[in-house]
Short mmCIF file of C-alpha atoms and ligand atoms in Angstrom, two decimals:
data_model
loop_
_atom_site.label_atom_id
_atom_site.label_comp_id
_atom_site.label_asym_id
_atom_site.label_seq_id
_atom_site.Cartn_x
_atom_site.Cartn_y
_atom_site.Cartn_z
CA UNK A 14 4.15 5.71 17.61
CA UNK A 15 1.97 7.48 19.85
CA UNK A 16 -1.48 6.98 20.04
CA UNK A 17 -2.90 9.20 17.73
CA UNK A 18 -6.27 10.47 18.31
CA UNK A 19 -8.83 10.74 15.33
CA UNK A 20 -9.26 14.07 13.98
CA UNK A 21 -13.13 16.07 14.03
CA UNK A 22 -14.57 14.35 10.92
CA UNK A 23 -14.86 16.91 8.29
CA UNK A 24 -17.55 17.48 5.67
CA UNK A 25 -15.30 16.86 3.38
CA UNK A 26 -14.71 13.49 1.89
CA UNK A 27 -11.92 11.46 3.33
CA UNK A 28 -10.83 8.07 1.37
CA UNK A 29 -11.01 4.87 3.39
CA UNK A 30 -8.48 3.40 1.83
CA UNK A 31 -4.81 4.91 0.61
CA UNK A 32 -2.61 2.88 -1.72
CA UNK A 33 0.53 4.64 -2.00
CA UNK A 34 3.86 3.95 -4.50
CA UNK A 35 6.90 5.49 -2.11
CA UNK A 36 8.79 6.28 -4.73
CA UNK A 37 12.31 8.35 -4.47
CA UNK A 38 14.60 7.04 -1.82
CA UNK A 39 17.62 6.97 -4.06
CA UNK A 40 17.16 10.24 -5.29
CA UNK A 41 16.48 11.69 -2.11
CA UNK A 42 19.91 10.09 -1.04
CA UNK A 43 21.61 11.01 -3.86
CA UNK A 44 20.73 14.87 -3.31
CA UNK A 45 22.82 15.09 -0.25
CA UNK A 46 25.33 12.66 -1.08
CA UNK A 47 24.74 9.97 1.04
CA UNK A 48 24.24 5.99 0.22
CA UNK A 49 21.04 4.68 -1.23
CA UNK A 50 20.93 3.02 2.11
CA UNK A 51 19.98 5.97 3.83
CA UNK A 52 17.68 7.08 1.31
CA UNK A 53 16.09 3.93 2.42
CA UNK A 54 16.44 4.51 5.98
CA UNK A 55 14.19 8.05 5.78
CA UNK A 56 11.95 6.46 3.69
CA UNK A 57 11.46 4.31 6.87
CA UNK A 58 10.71 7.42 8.99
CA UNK A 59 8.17 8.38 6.60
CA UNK A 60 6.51 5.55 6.54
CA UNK A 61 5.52 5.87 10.40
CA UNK A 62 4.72 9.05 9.97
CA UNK A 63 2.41 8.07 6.78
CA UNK A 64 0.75 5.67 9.48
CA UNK A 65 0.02 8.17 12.06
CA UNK A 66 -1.44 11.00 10.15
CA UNK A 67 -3.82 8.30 8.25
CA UNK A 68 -4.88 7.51 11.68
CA UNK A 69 -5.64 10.79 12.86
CA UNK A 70 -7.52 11.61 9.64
CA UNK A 71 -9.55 8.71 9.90
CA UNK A 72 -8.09 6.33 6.86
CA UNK A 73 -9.34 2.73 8.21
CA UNK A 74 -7.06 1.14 5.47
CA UNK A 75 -3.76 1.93 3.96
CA UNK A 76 -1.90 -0.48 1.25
CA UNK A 77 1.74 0.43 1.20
CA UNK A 78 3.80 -0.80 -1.52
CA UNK A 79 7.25 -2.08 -0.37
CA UNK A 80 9.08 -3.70 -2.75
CA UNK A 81 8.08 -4.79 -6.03
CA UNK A 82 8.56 -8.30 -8.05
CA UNK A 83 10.89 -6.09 -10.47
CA UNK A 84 12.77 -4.76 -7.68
CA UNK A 85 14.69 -8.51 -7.01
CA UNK A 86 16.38 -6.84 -10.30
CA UNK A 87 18.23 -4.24 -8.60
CA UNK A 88 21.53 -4.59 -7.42
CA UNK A 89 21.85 -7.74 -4.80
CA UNK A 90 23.35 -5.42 -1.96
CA UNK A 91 20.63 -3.30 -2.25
CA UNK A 92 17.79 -5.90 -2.45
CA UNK A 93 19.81 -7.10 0.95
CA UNK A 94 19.80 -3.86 2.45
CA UNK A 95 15.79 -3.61 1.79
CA UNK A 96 15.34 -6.77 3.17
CA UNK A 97 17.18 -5.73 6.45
CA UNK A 98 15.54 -2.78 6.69
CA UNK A 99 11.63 -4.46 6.20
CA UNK A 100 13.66 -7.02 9.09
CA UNK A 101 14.37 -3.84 11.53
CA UNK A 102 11.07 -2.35 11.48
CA UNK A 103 8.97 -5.31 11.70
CA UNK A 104 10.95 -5.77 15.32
CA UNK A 105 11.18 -1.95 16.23
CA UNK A 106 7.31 -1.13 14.93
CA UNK A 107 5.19 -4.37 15.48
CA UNK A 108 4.72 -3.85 19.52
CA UNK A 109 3.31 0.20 18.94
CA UNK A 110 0.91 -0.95 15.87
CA UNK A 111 -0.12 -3.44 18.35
CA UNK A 112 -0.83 -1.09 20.98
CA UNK A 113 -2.58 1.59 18.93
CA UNK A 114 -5.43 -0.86 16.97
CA UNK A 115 -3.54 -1.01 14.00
CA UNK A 116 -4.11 -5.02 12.01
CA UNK A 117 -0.84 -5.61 9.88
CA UNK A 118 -0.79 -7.72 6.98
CA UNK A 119 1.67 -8.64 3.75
CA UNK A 120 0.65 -9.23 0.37
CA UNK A 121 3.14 -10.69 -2.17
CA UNK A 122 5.06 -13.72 -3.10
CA UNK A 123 6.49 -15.59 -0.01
CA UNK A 124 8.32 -17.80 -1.57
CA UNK A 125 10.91 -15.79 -2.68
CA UNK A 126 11.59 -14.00 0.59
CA UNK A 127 13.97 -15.30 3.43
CA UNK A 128 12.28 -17.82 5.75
CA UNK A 129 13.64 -15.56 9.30
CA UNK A 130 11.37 -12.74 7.01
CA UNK A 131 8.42 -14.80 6.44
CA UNK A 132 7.95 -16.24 10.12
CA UNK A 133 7.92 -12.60 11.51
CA UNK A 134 5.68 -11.08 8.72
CA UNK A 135 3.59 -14.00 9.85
CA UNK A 136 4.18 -13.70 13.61
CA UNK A 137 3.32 -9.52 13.25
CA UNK A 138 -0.19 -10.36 11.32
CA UNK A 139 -1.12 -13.21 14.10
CA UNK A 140 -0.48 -10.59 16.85
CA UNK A 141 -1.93 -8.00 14.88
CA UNK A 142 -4.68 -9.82 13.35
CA UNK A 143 -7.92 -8.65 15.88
CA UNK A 144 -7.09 -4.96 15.50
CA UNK A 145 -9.91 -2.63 13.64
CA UNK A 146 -8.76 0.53 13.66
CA UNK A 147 -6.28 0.99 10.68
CA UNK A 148 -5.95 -2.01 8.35
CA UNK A 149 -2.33 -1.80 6.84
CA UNK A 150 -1.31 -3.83 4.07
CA UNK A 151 2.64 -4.03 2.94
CA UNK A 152 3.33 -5.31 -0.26
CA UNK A 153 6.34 -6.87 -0.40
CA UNK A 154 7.62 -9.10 -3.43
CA UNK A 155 4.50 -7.95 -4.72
CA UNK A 156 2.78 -7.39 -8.55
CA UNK A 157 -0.18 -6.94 -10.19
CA UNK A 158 0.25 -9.44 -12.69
CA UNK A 159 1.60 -11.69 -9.89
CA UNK A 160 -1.97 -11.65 -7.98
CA UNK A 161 -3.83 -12.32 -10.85
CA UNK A 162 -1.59 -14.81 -12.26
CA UNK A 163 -1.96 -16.91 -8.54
CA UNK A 164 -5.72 -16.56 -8.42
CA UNK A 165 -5.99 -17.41 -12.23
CA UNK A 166 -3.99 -20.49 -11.39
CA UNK A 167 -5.97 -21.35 -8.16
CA UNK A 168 -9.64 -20.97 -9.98
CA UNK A 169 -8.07 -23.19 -12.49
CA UNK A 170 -7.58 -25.65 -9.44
CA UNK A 171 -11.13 -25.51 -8.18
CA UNK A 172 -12.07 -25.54 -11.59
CA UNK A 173 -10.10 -28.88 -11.88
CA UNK A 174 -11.45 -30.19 -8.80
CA UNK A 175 -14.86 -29.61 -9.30
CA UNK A 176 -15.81 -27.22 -6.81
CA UNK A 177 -15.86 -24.40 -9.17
CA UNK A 178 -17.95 -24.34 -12.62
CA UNK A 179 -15.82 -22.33 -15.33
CA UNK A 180 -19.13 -21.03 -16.41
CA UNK A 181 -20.12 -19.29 -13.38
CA UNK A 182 -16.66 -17.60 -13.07
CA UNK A 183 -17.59 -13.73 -12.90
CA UNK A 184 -15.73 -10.91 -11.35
CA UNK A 185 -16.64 -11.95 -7.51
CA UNK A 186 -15.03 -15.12 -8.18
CA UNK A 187 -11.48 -13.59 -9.37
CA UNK A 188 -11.47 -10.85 -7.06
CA UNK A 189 -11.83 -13.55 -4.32
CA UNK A 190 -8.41 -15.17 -5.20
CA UNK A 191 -6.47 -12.40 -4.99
CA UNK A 192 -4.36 -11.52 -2.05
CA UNK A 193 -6.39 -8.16 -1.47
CA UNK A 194 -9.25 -10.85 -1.37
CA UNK A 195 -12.09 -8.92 1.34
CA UNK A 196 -10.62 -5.37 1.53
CA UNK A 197 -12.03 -2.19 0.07
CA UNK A 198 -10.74 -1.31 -3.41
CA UNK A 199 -8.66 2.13 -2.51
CA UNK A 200 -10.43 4.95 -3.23
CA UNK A 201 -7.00 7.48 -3.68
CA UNK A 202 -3.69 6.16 -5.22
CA UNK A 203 -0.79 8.35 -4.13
CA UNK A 204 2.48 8.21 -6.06
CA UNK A 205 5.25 10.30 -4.66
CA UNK A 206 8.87 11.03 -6.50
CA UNK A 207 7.47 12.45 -10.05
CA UNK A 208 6.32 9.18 -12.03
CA UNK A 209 3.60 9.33 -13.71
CA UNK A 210 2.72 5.13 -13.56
CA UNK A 211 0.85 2.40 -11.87
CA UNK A 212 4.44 0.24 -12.01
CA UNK A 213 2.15 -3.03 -11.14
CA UNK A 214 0.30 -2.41 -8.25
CA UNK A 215 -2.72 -3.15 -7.81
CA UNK A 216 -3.57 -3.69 -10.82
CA UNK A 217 -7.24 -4.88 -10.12
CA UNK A 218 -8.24 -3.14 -7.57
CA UNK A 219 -7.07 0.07 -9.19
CA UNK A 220 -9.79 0.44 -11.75
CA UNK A 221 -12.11 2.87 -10.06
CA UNK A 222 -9.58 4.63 -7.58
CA UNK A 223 -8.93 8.12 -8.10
CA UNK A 224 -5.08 9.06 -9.11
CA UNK A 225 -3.00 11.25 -7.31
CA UNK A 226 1.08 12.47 -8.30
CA UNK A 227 3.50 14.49 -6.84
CA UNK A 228 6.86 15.52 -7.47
CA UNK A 229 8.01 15.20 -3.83
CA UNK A 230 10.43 12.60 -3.14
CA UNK A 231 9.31 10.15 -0.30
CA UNK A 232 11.46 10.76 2.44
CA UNK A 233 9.99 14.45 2.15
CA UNK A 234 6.17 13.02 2.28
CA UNK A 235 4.90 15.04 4.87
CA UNK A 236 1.64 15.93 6.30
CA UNK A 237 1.23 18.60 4.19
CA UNK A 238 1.72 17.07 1.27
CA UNK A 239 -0.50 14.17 2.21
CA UNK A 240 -2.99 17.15 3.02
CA UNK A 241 -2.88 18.30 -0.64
CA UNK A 242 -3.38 14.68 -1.93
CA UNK A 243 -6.71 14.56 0.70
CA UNK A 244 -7.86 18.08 -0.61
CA UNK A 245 -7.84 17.06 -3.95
CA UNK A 246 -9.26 13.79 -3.22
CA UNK A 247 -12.07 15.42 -1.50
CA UNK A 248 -12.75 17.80 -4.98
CA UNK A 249 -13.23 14.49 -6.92
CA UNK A 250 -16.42 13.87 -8.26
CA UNK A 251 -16.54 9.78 -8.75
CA UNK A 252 -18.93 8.70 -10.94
CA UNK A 253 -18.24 4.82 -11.03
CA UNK A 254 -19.41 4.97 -15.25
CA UNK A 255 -22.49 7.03 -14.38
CA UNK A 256 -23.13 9.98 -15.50
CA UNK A 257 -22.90 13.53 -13.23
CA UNK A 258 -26.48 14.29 -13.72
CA UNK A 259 -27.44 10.31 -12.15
CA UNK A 260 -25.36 11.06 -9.64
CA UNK A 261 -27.03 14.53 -8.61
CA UNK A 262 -30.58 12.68 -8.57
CA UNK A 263 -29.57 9.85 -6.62
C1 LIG B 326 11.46 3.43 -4.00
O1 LIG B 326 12.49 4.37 -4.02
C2 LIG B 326 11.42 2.72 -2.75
C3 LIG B 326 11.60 1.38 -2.59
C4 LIG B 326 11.84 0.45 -3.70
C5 LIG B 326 11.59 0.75 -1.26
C6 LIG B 326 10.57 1.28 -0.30
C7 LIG B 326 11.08 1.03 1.04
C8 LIG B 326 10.93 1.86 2.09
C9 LIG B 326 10.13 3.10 2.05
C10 LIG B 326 11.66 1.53 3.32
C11 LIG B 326 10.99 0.80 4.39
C12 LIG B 326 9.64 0.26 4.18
C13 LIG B 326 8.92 -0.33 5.16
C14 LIG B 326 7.59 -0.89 4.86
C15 LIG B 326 9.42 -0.38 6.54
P1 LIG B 326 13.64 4.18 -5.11
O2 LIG B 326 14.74 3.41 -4.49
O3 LIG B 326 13.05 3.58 -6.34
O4 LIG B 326 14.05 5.66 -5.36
P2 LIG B 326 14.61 6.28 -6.73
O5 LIG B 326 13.51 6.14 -7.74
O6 LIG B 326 14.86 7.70 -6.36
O7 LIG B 326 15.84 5.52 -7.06
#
């Protein structure tokens, strides 16, 4: 990846923080014939270049979502295959996020990944972890309901030991047990490959981000595209539950 630098800031609005579905590898595959595998494989590619043009247009965090805790349900080859391919560019990408600022992190349930997986995941976040110019989170194994469920089940452990009173449990309290715990809730959710659906993400953090859908499968996600999700975004009025005429006063 080369080091890109970070475009003029605009007057325009430009979200800190991108959560993106990359849906549409199989049917991007399946257009031209070729294995789901190498649906997979451009999806790859587009990743990257997802990473660089955030950069240059001065996104500080991007959540990416991977592989989801309904995906183990797909065919075992396949869920092999993904895991190879999450393998591959840990080793091939870790050294240029490295060297261009960029902190890595995973978010998702360990336990059910490979142990050779989880020691380089955690390997890529130590080396990663004093980096401040993009924060990139990869969800992998990952759901909604999962993160609540574990931070339900660890306030019920404080709760338990006495270091947390179930009375005083408010919002700040939950959203600190989940594994997005400290980051900025995204301001623009981008869904590529024509589904209309949140398909557990992040299901919490979700609740005041502004939506965005296009048909384009992900292997085709270009800059353009990711342009006309950033235009839009930029047209957004968000009101947070005020009204527009608060908002012009304030
Ligand atoms: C959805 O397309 C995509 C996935 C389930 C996997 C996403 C994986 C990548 C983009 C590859 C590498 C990722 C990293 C982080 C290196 P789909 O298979 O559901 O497509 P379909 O809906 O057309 O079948």
């Amino acid at each position: 990846m080369p080091a890109p630098a970070t475009e003029q800031p605009s007057a325009r609005p430009v979200p800190r923080h991108v959560a993106v579905i990359m849906d549409g590898n199989g049917r991007w595959a399946q257009q031209r014939s070729l294995p789901r595998a190498a649906g997979h494989r451009a999806g790859a590619r587009t990743v990257r270049s997802t990473i660089e043009y955030s950069v240059r247009r001065g996104v500080t965090a991007l959540t990416l979502f991977a592989f989801s805790s309904e995906n183990w349900l797909r065919p075992a080859e396949e869920v092999g295959l993904l895991m190879q391919l999450f393998l591959e560019a840990l080793d091939r990408e870790v050294a240029e996020l490295d060297a261009n600022d960029v902190r890595l992190r995973f978010i998702g349930d360990r336990a059910r990944l490979a142990p050779a997986l989880v020691d380089r995941m955690s390997a890529a976040e130590e080396r990663t972890a004093d980096h401040r110019r993009l924060d990139l989170v990869v969800a992998v194994a990952y759901g909604g309901r999962w993160d609540l469920t574990q931070a339900a089940k660890r306030l019920m452990g404080m709760a338990q030991a006495g270091t947390l009173d179930p009375q005083l449990l408010d919002e700040t309290a939950l959203a600190g047990c989940l594994t997005t715990a400290g980051r900025e809730q995204p301001d623009l959710f981008i869904r590529t490959g024509g589904e209309r659906r949140i398909s557990n993400f992040l299901l919490w953090d979700l609740a005041y981000t502004e939506l965005w859908f296009t048909d384009t499968l992900w292997p085709d996600f270009d800059e353009s595209i990711y342009e006309s999700a950033l235009e839009d975004f930029a047209g957004r009025q968000r009101r947070f539950g005020r009204t527009a005429a608060q908002l012009q006063a304030s």
